[in-house]
Coordinates of C-alpha atoms in Angstrom, one line a residue:
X19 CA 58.3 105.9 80.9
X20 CA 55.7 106.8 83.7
X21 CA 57.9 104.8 85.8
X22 CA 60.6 107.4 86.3
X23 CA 57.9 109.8 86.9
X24 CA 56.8 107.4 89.6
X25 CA 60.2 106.7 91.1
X26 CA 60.7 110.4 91.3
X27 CA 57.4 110.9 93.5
X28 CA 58.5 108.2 95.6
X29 CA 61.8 109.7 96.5
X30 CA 60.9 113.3 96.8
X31 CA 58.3 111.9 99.4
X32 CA 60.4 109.8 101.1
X33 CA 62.5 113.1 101.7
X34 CA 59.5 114.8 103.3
X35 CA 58.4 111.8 105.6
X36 CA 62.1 111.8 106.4
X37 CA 62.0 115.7 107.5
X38 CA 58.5 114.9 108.9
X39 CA 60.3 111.9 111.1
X40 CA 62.7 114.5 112.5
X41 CA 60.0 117.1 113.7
X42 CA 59.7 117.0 117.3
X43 CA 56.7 119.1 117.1
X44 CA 55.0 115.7 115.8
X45 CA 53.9 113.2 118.1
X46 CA 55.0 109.5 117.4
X47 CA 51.2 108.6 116.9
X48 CA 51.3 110.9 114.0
X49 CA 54.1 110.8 112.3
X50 CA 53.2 107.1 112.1
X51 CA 49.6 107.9 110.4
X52 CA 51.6 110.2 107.8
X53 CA 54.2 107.2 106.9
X54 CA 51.2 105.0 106.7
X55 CA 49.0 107.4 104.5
X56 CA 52.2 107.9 102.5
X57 CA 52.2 104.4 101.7
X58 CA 48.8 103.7 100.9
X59 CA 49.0 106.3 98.8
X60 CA 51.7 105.7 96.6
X61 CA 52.4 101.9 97.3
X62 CA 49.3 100.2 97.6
X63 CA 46.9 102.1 95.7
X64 CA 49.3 102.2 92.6
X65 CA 49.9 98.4 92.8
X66 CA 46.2 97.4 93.7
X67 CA 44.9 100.1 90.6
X68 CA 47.5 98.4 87.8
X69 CA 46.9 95.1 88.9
X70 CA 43.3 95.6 88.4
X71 CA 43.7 97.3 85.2
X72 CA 45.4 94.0 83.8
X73 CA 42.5 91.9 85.6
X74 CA 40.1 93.8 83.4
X75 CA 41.9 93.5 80.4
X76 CA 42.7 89.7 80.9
X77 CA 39.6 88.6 81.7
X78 CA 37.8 90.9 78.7
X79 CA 40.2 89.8 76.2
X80 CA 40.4 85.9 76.9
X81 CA 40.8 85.5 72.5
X82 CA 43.5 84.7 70.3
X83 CA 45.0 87.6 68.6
X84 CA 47.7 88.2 66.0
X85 CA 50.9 88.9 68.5
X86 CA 49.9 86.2 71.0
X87 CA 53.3 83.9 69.4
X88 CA 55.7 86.6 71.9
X89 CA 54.2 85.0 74.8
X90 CA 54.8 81.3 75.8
X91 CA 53.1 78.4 75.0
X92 CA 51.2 78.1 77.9
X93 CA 50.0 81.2 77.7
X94 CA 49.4 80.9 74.7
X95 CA 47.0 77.5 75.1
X96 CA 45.1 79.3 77.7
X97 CA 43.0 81.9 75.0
X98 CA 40.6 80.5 73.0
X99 CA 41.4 80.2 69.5
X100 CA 44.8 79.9 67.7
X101 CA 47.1 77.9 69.8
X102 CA 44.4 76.5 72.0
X103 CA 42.5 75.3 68.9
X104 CA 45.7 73.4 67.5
X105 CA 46.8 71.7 71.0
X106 CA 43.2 71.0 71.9
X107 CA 43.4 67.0 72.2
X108 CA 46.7 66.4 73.4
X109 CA 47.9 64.0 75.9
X110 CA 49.4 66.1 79.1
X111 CA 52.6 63.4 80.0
X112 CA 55.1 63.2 77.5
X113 CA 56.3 59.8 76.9
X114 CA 58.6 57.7 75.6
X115 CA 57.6 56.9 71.7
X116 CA 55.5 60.7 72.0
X117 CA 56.3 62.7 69.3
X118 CA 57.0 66.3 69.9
X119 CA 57.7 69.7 68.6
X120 CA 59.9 71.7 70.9
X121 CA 59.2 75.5 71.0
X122 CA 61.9 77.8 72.8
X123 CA 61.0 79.8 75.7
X124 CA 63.1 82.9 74.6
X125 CA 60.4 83.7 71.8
X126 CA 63.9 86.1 70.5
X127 CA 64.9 87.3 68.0
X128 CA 61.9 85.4 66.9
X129 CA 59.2 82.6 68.4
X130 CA 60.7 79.4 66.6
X131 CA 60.6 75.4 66.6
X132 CA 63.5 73.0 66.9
X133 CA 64.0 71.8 63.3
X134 CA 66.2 69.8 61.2
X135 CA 66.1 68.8 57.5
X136 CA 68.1 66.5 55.1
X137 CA 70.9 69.3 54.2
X138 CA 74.0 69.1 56.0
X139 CA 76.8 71.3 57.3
X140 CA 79.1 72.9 54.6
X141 CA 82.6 71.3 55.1
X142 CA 84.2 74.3 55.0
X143 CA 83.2 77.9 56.6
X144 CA 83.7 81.0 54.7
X145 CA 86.1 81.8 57.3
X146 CA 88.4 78.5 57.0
X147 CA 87.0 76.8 60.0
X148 CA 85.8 73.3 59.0
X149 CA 82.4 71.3 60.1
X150 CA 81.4 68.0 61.2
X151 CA 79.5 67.9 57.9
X152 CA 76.5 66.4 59.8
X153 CA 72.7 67.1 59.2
X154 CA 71.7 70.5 60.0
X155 CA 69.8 71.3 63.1
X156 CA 68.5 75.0 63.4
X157 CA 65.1 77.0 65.2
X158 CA 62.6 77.6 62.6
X159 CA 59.9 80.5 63.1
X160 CA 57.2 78.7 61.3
X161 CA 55.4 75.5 61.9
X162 CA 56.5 72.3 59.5
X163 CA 56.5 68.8 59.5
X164 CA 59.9 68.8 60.2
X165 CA 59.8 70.6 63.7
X166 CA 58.9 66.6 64.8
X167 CA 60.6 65.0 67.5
X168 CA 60.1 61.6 68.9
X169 CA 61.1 61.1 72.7
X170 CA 63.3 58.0 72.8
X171 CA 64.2 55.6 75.0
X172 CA 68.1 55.0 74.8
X173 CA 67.6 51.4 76.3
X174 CA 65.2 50.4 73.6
X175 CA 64.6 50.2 70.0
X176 CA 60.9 51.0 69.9
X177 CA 59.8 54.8 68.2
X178 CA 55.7 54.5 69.6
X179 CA 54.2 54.9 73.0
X180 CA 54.3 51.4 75.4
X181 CA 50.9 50.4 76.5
X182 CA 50.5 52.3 79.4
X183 CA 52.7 55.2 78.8
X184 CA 56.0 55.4 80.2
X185 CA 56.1 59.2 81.3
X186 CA 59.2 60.9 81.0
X187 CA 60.1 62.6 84.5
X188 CA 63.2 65.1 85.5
X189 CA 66.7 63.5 85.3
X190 CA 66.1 61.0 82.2
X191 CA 68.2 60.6 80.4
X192 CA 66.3 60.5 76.5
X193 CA 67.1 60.6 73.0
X194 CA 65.8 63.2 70.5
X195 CA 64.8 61.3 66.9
X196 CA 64.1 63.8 63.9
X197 CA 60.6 62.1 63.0
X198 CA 60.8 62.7 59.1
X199 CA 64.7 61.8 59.0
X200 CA 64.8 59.5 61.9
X201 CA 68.6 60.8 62.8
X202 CA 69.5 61.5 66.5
X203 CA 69.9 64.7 68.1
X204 CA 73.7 65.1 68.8
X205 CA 76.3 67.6 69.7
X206 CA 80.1 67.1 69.6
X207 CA 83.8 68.9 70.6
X208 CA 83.1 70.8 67.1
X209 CA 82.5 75.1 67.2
X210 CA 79.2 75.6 66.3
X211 CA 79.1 77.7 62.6
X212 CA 78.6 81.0 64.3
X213 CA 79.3 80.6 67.7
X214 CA 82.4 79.3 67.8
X215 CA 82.6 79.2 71.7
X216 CA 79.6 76.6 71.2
X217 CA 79.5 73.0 70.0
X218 CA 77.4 72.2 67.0
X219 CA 74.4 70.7 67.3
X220 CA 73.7 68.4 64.5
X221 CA 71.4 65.3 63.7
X222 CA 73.9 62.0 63.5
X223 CA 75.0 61.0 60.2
X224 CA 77.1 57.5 60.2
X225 CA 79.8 58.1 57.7
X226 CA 81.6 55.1 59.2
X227 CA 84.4 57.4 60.4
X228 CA 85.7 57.5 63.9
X229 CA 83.5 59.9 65.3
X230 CA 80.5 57.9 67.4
X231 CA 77.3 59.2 68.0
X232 CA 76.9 61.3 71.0
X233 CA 72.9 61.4 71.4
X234 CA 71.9 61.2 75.3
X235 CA 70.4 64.2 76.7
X236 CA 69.3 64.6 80.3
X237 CA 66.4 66.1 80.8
X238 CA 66.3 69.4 83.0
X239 CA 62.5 70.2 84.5
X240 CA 63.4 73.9 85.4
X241 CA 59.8 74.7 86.6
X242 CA 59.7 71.5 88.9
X243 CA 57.8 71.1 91.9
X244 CA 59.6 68.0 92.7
X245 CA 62.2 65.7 91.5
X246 CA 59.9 63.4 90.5
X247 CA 58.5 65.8 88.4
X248 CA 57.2 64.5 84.9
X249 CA 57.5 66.2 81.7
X250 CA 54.2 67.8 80.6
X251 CA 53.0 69.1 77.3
X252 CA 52.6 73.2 77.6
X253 CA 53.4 73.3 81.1
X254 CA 56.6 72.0 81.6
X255 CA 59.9 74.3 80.3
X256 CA 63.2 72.3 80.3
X257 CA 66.3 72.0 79.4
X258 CA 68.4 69.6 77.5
X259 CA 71.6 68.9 79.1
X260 CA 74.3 66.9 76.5
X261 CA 75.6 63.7 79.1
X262 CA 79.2 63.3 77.4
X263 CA 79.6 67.0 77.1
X264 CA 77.6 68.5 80.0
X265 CA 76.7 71.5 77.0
X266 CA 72.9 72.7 77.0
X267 CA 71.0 72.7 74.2
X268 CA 70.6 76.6 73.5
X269 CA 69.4 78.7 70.5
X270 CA 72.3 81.2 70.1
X271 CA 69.7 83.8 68.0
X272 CA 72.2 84.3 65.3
X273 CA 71.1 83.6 61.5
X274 CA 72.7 81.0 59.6
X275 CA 73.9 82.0 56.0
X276 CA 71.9 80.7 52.4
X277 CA 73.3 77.1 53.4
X278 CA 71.3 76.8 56.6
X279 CA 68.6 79.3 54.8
X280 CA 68.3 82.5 57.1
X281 CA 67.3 80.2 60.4
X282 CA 68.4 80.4 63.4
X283 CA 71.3 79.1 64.8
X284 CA 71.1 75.8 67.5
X285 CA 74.3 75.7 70.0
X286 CA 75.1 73.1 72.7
X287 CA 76.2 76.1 75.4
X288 CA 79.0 74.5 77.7
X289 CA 80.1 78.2 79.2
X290 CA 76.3 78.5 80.6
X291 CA 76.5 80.4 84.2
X292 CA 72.5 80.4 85.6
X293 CA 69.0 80.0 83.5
X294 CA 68.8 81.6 80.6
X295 CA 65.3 81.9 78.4
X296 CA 67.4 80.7 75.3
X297 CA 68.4 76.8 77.0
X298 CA 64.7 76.8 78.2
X299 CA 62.4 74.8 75.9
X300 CA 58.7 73.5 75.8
X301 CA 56.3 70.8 74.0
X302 CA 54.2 72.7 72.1
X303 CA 52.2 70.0 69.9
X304 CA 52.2 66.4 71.5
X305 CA 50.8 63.3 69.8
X306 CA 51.2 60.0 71.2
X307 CA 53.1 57.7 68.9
X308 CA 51.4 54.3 68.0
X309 CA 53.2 53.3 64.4
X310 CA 57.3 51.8 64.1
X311 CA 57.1 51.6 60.6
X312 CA 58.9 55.4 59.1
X313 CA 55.6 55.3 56.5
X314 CA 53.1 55.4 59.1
X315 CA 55.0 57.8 61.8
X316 CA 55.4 60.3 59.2
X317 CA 51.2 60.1 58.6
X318 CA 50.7 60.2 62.0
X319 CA 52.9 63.5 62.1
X320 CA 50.0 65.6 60.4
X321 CA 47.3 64.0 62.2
X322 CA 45.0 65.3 64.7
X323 CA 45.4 63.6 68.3
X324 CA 42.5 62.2 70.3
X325 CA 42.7 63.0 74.2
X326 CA 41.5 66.8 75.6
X327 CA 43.5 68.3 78.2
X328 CA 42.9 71.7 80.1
X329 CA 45.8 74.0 80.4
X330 CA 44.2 77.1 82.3
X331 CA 46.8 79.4 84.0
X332 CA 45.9 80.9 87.0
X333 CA 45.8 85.4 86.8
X334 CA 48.7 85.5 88.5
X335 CA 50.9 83.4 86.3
X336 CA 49.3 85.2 83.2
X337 CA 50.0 88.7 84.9
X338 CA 53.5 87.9 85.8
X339 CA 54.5 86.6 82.2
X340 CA 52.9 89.4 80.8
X341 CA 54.8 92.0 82.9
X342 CA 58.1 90.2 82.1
X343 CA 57.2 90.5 78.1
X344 CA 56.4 94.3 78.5
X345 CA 60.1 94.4 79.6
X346 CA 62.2 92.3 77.5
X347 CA 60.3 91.5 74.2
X348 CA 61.3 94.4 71.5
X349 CA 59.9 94.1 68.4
X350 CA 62.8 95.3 66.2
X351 CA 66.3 96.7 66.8
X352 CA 66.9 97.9 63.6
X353 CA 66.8 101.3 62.4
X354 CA 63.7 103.1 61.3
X355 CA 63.0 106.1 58.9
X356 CA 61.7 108.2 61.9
X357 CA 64.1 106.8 64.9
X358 CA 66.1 109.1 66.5
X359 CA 68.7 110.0 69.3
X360 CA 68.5 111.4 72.3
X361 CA 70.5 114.4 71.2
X362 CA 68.3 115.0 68.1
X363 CA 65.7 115.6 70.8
X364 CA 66.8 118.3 72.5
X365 CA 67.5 120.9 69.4
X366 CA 63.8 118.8 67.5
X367 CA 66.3 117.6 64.9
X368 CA 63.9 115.3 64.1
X369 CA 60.3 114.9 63.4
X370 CA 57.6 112.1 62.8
X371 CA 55.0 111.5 60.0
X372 CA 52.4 109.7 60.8
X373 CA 49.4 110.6 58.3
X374 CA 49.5 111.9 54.3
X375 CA 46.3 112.8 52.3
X376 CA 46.4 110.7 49.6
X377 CA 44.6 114.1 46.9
X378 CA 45.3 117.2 49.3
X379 CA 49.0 116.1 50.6
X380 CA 47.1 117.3 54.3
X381 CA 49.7 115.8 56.8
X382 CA 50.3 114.9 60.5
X383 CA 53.1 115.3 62.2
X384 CA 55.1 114.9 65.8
X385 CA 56.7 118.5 65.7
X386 CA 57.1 120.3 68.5
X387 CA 56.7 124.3 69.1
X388 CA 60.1 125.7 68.3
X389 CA 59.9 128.4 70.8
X390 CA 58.5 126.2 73.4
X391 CA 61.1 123.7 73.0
X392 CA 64.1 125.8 72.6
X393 CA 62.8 127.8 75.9
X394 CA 62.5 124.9 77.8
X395 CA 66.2 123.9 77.1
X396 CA 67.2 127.2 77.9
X397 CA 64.9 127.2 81.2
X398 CA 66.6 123.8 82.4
X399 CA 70.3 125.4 82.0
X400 CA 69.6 128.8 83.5
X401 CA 68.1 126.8 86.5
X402 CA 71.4 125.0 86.5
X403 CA 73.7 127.9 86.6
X404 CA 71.7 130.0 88.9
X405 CA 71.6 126.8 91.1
X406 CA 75.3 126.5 91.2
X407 CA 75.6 130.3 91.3
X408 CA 73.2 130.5 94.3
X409 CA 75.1 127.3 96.4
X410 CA 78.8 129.1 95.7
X411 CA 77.8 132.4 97.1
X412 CA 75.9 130.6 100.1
X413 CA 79.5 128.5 100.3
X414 CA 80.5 132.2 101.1
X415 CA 77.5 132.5 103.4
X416 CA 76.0 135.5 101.1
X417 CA 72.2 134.4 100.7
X418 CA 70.4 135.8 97.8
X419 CA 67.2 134.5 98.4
X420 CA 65.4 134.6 101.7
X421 CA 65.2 130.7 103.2
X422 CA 61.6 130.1 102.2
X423 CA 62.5 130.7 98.7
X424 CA 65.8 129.1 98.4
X425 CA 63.5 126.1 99.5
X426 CA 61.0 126.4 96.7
X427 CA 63.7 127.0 94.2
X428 CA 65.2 123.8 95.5
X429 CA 61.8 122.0 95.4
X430 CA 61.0 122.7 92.1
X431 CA 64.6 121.9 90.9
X432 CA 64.2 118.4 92.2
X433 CA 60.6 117.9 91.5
X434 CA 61.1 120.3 87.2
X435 CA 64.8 119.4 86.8
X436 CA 64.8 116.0 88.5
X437 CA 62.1 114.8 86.4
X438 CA 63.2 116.1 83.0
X439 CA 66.7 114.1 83.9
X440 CA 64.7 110.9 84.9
X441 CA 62.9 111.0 82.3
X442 CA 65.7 111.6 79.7
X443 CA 68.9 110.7 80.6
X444 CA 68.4 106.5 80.9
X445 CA 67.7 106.8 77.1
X446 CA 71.6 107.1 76.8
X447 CA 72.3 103.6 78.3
X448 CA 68.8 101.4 75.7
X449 CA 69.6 99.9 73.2
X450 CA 66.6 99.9 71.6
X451 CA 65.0 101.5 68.3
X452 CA 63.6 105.4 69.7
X453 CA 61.4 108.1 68.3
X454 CA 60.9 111.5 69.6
X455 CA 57.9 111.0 71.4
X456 CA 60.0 108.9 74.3
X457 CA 60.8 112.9 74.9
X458 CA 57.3 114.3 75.8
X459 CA 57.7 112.8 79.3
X460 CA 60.9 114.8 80.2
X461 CA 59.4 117.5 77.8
X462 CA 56.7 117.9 80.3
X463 CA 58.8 118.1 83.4
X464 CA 61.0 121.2 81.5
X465 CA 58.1 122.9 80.1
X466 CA 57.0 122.8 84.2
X467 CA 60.2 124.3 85.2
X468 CA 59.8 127.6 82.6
X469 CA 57.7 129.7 84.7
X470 CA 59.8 128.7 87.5
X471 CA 62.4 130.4 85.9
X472 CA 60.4 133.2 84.4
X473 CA 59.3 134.0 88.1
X474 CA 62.6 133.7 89.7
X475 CA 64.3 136.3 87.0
X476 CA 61.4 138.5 87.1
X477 CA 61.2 138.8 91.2
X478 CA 64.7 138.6 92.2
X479 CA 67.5 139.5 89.3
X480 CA 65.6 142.2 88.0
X481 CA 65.9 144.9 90.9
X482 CA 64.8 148.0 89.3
X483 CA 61.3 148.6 87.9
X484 CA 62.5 149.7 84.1
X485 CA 64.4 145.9 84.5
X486 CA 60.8 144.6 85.3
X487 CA 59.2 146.4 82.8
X488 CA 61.4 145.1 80.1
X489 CA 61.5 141.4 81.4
X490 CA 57.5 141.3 81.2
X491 CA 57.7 142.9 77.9
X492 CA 59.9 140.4 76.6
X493 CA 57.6 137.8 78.1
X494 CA 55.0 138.9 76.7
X495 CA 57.1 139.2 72.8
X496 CA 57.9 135.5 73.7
X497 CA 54.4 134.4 74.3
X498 CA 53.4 135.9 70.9
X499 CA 56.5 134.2 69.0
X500 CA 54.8 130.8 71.0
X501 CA 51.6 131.8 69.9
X502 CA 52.3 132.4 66.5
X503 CA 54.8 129.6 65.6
X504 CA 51.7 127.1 66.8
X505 CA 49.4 128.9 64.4
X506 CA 52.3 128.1 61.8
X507 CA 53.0 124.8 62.0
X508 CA 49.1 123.9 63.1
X509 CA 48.4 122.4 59.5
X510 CA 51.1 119.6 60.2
X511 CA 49.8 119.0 63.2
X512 CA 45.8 118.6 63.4
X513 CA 46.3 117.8 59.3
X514 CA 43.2 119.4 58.2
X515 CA 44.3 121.7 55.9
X516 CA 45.2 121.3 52.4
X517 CA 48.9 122.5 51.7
X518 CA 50.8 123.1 48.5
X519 CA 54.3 121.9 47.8
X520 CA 55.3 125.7 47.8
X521 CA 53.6 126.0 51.4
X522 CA 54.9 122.4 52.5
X523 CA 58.5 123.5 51.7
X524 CA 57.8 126.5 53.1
X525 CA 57.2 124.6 56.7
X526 CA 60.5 122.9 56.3
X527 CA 62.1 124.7 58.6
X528 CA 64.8 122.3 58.7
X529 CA 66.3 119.9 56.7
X530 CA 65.9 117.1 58.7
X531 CA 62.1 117.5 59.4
X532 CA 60.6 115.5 57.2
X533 CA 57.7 117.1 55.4
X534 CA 56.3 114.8 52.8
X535 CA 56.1 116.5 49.3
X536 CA 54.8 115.2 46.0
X537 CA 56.8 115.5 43.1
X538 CA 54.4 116.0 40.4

């Protein structure tokens, strides 16, 4: 979330340079050396200082490891190890005859294949709506035999690779063949099971019935450099664009029921407006095809291939897909024992466990200081009311505060207050799964904004000296409560101390932190 923090800095300064702009005490020569050092300073340096960071890290960590299936394929092929070991060998141009597996580019909910098997499509929905009863084509997240394509050409009968290859370029116009079923990739003017909106993708079954085949697909080179382009294992992502129907092959991301068993759900999109991740597909494994016979094909289908290509993507490319994963890519949407909302935060109706003693029942836990938090709450409305308070009676051109410290109470509103609403408020519009700690960062800014507070009550609303004396000696009874209530609840949060269910119950301080207690 640093980057509300940073966003903030960047619009509190371009206030000053804006007041600095107006100064006629500045020349123009230097004004301009404070907009440049301003920029350097929070433009450059920032960008130049996290690029470099991810430099570092790519070029140190250059391995497979066990997440690497969010990121594409290409990325992917270019660490050593995993991927790269299992596409090492393959031809680069896909051709007519190759045989394929088709990985899509959205990598959500899950990475998955394009798959089809011998079960077909029930004839009847649970919800009435009837099917074409054709062979079931879904997105599979595991590897199997049956994620094989083979790359037709429409014009011809054969199944394996000319000699030379014929290289498929953008704007063919192809046919997808199931290798271990050998039916067509097809898609018709039937609703798709769950996304009735969609057409159904399906692979053809002939039941001599008046519904032809409907198995030409152009293909859609999105990341072309030219319309010549040809369609490359790894590199290439492209789309499959239906030629009767003008529908895009797309993986919708819903979960078919038991019949389609729990995979995911393969549309031909027809109301597509743009390029979306989910249309976007790419050859992960490639083989060249050399057998027509079904026998052989399907041997060929788990063997290795022969020819090594190099598929090395440049920093930048590697940098840029990362930074686009860090945005999109959530792990899981679904609720969690510990998540949380944004209101729970503010009154710490909520706590996290992160470590149990498995003899001692010693704990850690994300709990915050009681006193600390409900002060800072109280800190960020009092600073509201006085605000408004202070602007109505300046309306009535009474000023409370001398200029110079209307002007620090303003600054440290924007810099205390500003922050803790950056920080906090955009949590209302994510829809993502959240904890508490997504809180510390607008924790900070309010915790900043106490003694702010503390000062301004202490120096200007308390006018006599017994109203000062008291004020200070209620700081000083809330510093102790602080004090103490950390010396409390410090077992639950260093987790070096043995506790007893009597003294673990005894820490519950509310019923919805949740201390772990064994029940003996």
């Amino acid at each position: 979330m640093g980057v509300f923090t940073y966003l903030l800095v960047l619009g509190v300064a371009a206030v000053h340079t804006w007041h600095l702009i107006g100064d006629r005490a500045l020349s123009n020569v230097r004004v301009l050396c404070h907009v440049l050092a301003r920029a350097v300073a929070l433009l450059v340096l920032p960008v130049v200082t996290y690029v470099l960071f991810f430099y570092v890290h790519l070029t140190l960590l250059y391995r497979s490891g066990p997440h690497d299936q969010i990121m594409s394929s290409a990325f992917q092929a270019s660490l050593e190890g995993g991927l790269a070991r299992i596409t090492q060998g393959q031809p680069l141009e896909v051709a007519y005859g190759s045989q394929v597996t088709l990985k899509s580019a959205s990598g959500r909910p899950v990475p998955c294949w394009l798959h089809s098997h011998q079960s077909t499509y029930p004839i009847m929905y649970d919800n009435g709506r009837g099917s074409s009863h054709q062979q079931q084509v879904t997105c599979y997240p595991f590897k199997d035999v049956n994620n094989w394509w083979i790359v037709k050409d429409p014009g011809r009968h054969q199944l394996e690779v000319s000699n030379p290859p014929r290289p498929v370029r953008h704007r063919d116009v192809v046919q997808l063949v199931h290798g271990m079923t050998t039916r067509l990739l097809n898609t018709h003017d039937v609703a798709a099971p769950l996304s009735p909106h969609a057409q159904e993708v399906s692979c053809y079954v002939d039941y001599n019935i008046s519904m032809p085949a409907q198995s030409l697909w152009r293909l859609d080179v999105v990341n072309r450099e030219s319309d010549a382009e040809t369609w490359k294992t790894i590199l290439s992502e492209v789309r499959f664009v239906h030629v009767n129907t003008s529908a895009i092959l797309k993986l919708s991301g819903a979960h078919l029921p038991d019949w389609g068993f729990r995979q995911l759900e393969v549309v031909g999109e027809k109301l597509s407006r743009g390029l979306h991740e989910s249309t976007v597909w790419t050859v992960e494994e490639h083989r060249y095809g050399r057998s027509q016979e079904q026998k052989e094909r399907e041997l060929e289908l788990h063997s290795p291939a022969q020819t090594d290509v190099s598929r090395n993507l440049s920093f930048l490319a590697r940098f840029s897909e990362l930074q686009w994963r860090m945005l999109t890519v959530r792990s899981d949407d679904s609720e969690h024992k510990y998540s949380s909302t944004p209101l729970d935060w503010v009154t710490l109706d909520t706590s996290i466990a992160y470590w149990l003693h498995p003899r001692t029942s010693a704990q850690i836990h994300l709990l915050g200081n009681v006193v600390i938090w409900a002060s800072a709450g109280l800190a960020t409305a009092l600073y509201a009311l006085l605000t408004c308070w202070y602007l109505l009676r300046r309306r009535r051109n009474i000023r409370d505060l001398p200029e110079d410290c209307w002007l620090r109470w303003v600054l440290a509103g924007a810099l205390c207050a500003g922050g803790w609403a950056a920080n906090y408020l955009p949590f209302f519009l994510m829809e993502k799964t959240l904890f508490l700690y997504h809180y510390l960062p607008a924790l900070a800014f309010q915790i900043l904004l106490l003694p702010v507070v503390v000062q301004q009550v202490g120096e200007h609303l308390c006018r006599s000296e017994l109203q000062r004396s008291l004020f200070g000696a209620l700081v000083v009874a809330w510093y102790s409560a602080a004090c103490r209530v950390f010396a409390v609840l410090r077992p639950l949060t260093y987790g070096d101390t043995p506790l007893s269910p009597s003294e673990l119950q005894a820490l519950r301080w509310r019923d919805s932190w949740d201390i772990l207690i064994r029940k003996h």
